[in-house]
Short mmCIF file of C-alpha atoms in Angstrom, two decimals:
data_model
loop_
_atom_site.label_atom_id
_atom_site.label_comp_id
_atom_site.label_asym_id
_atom_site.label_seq_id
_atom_site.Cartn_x
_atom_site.Cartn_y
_atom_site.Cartn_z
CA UNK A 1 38.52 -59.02 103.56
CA UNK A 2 40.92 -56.06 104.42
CA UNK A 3 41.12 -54.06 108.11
CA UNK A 4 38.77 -51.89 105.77
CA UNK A 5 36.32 -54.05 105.41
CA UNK A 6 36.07 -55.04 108.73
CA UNK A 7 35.95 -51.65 109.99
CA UNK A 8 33.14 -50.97 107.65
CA UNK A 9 31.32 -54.60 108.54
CA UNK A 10 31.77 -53.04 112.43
CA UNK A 11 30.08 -50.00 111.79
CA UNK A 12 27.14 -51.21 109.93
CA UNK A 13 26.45 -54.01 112.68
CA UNK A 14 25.95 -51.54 115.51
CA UNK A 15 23.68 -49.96 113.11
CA UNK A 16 21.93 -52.82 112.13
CA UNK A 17 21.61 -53.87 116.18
CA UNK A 18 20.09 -50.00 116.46
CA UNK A 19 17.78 -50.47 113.76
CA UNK A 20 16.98 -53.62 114.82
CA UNK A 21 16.41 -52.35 118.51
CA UNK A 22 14.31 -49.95 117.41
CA UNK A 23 12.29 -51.89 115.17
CA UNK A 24 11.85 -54.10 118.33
CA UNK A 25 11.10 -51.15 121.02
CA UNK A 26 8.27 -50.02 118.15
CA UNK A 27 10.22 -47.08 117.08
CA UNK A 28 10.29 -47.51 113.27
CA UNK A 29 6.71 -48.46 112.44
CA UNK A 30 5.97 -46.11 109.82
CA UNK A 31 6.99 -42.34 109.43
CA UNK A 32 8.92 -40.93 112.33
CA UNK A 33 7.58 -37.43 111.82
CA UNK A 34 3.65 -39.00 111.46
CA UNK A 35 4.41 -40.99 114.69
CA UNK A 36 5.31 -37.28 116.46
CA UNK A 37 2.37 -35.57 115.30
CA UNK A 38 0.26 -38.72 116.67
CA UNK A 39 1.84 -38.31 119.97
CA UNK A 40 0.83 -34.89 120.32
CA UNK A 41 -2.74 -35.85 119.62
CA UNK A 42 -2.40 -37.25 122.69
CA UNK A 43 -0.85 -34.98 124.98
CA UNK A 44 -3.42 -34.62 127.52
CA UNK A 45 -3.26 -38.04 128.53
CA UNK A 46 0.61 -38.91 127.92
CA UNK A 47 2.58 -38.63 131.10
CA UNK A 48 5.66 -36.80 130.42
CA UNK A 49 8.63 -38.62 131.97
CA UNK A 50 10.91 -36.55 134.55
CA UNK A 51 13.55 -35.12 133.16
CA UNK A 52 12.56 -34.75 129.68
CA UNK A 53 14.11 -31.21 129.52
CA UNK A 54 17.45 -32.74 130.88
CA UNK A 55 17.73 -34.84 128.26
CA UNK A 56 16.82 -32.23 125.82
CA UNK A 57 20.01 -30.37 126.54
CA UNK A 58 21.95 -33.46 126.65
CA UNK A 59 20.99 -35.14 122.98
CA UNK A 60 19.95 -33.85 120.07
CA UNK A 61 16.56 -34.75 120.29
CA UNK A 62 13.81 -32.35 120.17
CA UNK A 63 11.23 -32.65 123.21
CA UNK A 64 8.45 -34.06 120.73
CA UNK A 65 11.18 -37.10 119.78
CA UNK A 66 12.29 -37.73 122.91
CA UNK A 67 8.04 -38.13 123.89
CA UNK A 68 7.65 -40.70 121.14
CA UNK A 69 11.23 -42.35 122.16
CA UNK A 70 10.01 -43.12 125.55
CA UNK A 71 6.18 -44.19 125.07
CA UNK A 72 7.90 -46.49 122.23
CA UNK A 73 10.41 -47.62 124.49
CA UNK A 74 7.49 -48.11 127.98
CA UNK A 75 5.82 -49.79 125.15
CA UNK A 76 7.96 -52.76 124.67
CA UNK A 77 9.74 -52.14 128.04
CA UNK A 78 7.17 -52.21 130.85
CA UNK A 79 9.78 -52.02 133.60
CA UNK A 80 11.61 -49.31 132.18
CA UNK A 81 14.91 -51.05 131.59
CA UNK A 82 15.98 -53.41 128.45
CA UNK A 83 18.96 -56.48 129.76
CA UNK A 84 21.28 -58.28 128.10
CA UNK A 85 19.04 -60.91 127.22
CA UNK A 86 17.57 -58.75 125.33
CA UNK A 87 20.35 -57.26 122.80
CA UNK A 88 21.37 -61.71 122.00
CA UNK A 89 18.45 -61.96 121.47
CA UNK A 90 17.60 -58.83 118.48
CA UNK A 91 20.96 -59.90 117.17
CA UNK A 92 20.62 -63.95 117.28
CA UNK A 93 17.69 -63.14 114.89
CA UNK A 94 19.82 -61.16 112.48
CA UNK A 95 22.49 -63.61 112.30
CA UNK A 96 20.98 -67.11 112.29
CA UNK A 97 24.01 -68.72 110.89
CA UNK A 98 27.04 -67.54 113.66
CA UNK A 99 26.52 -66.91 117.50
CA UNK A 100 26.55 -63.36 118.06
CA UNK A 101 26.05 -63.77 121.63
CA UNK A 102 29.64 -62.31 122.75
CA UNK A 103 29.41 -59.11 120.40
CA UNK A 104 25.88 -58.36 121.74
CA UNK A 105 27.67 -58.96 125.68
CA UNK A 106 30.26 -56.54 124.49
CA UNK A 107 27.98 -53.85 122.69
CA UNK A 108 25.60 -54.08 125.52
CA UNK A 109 28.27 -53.01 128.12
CA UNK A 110 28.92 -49.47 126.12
CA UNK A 111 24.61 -49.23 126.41
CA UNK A 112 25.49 -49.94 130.16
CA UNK A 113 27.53 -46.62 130.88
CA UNK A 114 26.74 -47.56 135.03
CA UNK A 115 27.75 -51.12 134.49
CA UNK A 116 24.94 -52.08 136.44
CA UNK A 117 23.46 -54.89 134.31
CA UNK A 118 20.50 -53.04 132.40
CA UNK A 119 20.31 -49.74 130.33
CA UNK A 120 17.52 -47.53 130.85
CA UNK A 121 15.74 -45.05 128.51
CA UNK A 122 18.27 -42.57 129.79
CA UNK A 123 21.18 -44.32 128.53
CA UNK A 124 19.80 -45.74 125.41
CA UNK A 125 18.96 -42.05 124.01
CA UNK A 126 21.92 -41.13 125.11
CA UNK A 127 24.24 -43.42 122.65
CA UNK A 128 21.38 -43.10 120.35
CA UNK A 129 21.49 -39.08 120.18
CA UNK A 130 25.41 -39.79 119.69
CA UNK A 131 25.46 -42.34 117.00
CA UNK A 132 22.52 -40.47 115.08
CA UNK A 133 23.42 -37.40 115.46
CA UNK A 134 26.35 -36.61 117.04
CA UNK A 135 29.61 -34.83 115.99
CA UNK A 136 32.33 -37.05 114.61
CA UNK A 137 34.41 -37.31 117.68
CA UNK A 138 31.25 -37.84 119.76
CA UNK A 139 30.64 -41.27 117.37
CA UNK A 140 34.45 -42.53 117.41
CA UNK A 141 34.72 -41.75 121.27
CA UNK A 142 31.29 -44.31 121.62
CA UNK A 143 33.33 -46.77 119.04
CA UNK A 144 36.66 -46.37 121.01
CA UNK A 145 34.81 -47.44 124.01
CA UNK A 146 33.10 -50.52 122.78
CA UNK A 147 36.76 -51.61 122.05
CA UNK A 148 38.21 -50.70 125.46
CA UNK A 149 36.43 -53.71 126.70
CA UNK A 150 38.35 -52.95 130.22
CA UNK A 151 37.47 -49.37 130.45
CA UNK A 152 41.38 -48.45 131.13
CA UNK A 153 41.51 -45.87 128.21
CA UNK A 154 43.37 -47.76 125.67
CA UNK A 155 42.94 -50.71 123.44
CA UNK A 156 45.17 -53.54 123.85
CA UNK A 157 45.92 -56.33 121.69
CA UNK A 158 43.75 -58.97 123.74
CA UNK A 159 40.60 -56.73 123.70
CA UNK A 160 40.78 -56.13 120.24
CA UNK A 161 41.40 -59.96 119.60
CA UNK A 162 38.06 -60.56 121.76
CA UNK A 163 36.04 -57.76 119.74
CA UNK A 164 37.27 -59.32 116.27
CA UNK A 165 36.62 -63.07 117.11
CA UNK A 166 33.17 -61.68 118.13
CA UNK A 167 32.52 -60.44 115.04
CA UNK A 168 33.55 -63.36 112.97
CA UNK A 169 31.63 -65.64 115.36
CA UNK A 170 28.89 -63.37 115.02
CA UNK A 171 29.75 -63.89 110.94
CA UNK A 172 29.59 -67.62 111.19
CA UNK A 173 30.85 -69.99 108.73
CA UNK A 174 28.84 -68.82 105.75
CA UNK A 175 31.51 -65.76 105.03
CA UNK A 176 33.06 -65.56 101.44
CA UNK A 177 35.29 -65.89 100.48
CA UNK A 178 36.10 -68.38 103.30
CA UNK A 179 38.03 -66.99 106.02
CA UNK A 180 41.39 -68.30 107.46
CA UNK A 181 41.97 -69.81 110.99
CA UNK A 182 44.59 -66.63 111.63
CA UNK A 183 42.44 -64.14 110.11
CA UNK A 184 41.63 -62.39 113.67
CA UNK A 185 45.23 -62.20 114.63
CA UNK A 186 46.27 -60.49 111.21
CA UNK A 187 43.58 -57.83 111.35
CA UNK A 188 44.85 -57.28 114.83
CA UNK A 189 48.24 -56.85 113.47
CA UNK A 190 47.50 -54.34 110.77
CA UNK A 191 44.93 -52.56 113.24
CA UNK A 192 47.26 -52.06 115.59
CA UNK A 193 50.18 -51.37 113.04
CA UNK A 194 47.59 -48.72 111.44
CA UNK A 195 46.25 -47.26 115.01
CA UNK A 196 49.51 -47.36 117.58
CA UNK A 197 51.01 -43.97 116.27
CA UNK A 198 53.91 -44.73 119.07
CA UNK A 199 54.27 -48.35 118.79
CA UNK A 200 53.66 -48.87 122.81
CA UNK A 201 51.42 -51.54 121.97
CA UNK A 202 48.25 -49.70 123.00
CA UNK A 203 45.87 -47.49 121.25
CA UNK A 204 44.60 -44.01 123.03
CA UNK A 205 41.58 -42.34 121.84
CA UNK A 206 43.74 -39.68 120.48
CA UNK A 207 45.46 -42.05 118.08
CA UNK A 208 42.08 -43.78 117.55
CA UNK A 209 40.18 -40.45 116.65
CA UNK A 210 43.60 -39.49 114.41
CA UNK A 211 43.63 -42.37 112.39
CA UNK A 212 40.05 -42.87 111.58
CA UNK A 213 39.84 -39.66 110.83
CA UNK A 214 42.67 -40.46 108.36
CA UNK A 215 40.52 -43.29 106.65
CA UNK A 216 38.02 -42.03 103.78
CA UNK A 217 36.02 -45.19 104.33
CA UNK A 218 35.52 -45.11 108.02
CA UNK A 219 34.78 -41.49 107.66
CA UNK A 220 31.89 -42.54 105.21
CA UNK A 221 30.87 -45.70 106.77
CA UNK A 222 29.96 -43.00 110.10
CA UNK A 223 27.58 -40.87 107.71
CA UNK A 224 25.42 -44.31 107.58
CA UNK A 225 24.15 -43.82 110.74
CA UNK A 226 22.59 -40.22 109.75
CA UNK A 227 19.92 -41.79 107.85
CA UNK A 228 18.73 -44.73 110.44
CA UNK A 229 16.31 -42.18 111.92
#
């Protein structure tokens, strides 16, 4: 497997844990365009959350979509917030065969933009307007952060080591072709000898965005998440 592929296998898991999290908030049974014009059916006895016109101007998600977001979301989330528990959970059933406990910790701190332990409607259609449907930058900007696991605005060497073990645990032992012990380490390597434009041993957003940008694949690999929903 190349940095390539790993780059590409990151990408489609947090779209398999959104499509998966959706599936499990009840927001992909059947057409998502049917399941609007149901909702409006039933207008007069929907309560519309506050702030629904906020978060109009701050996704790109039409009022209708965000109404069928959040009854989907009340739905399967009485209490109005979705924990960690949660995410291990959506992605232990996806991959039986590894423990993707650590990479669900570390995906559900970006959800948790207040770092308060749970992620509310507000913040999931927030990174959900931006993954779906948001500019380029917007999508590597979410990415970057995932990897900042520190939130200190750059990506060191031990974070990225954490985020790729997490992924291969997450991968478990049924990979092929098999994987070597020192296969985290030398993706960090060529990550970092790909990413750190100035060789300070550190990767900025800037030099993130710039070479990802340079990188055909990752640049497709984004478009994925266009069709989700």
């Amino acid at each position: 497997m190349n940095l390539e592929g790993l780059e590409m296998i990151v990408v489609l898991v947090i779209i398999v844990g959104f499509v998966k999290a959706l599936e499990h908030l009840g927001l992909l049974e059947g057409n998502f365009e049917d399941k609007i014009e149901d909702e409006l059916e039933m207008t007069t006895v929907c309560h519309r959350p506050e702030g629904l016109e906020q978060l109009e101007a701050q996704t790109n998600f039409t009022k209708r979509e965000l109404q069928v977001l959040y009854r989907g979301f009340k739905n399967e989330c009485p209490s109005g917030v979705v924990n960690e528990e949660t995410f291990k959970q959506i992605y232990a059933q996806f991959f039986p065969h590894g423990d993707a406990s650590m990479y669900a910790h570390y995906l559900f701190n970006a959800f948790d933009t207040a770092q308060n332990g749970s992620v509310k409607f507000e913040d999931f259609v927030m990174a959900l307007s931006i993954l779906l449907r948001g500019t380029v930058h917007e999508k590597l900007r979410w990415t970057f952060n995932l990897y900042d696991i520190n939130k200190d605005g750059y990506i060191n060497k031990e974070e990225m080591m954490d985020i790729v073990k997490a992924i291969y645990d997450m991968m478990g032992k049924y990979t092929y072709p098999v994987l070597k012990e020192d296969a985290p380490r030398q993706h960090v390597e060529v990550f970092f000898q790909k990413m750190d434009k100035n060789k300070d041993g550190v990767v900025t957003l800037d030099e993130f965005i710039e070479s990802c940008q340079e990188d055909d694949n990752i640049m497709r690999s984004l478009q994925l998440f266009e069709n989700v929903m």
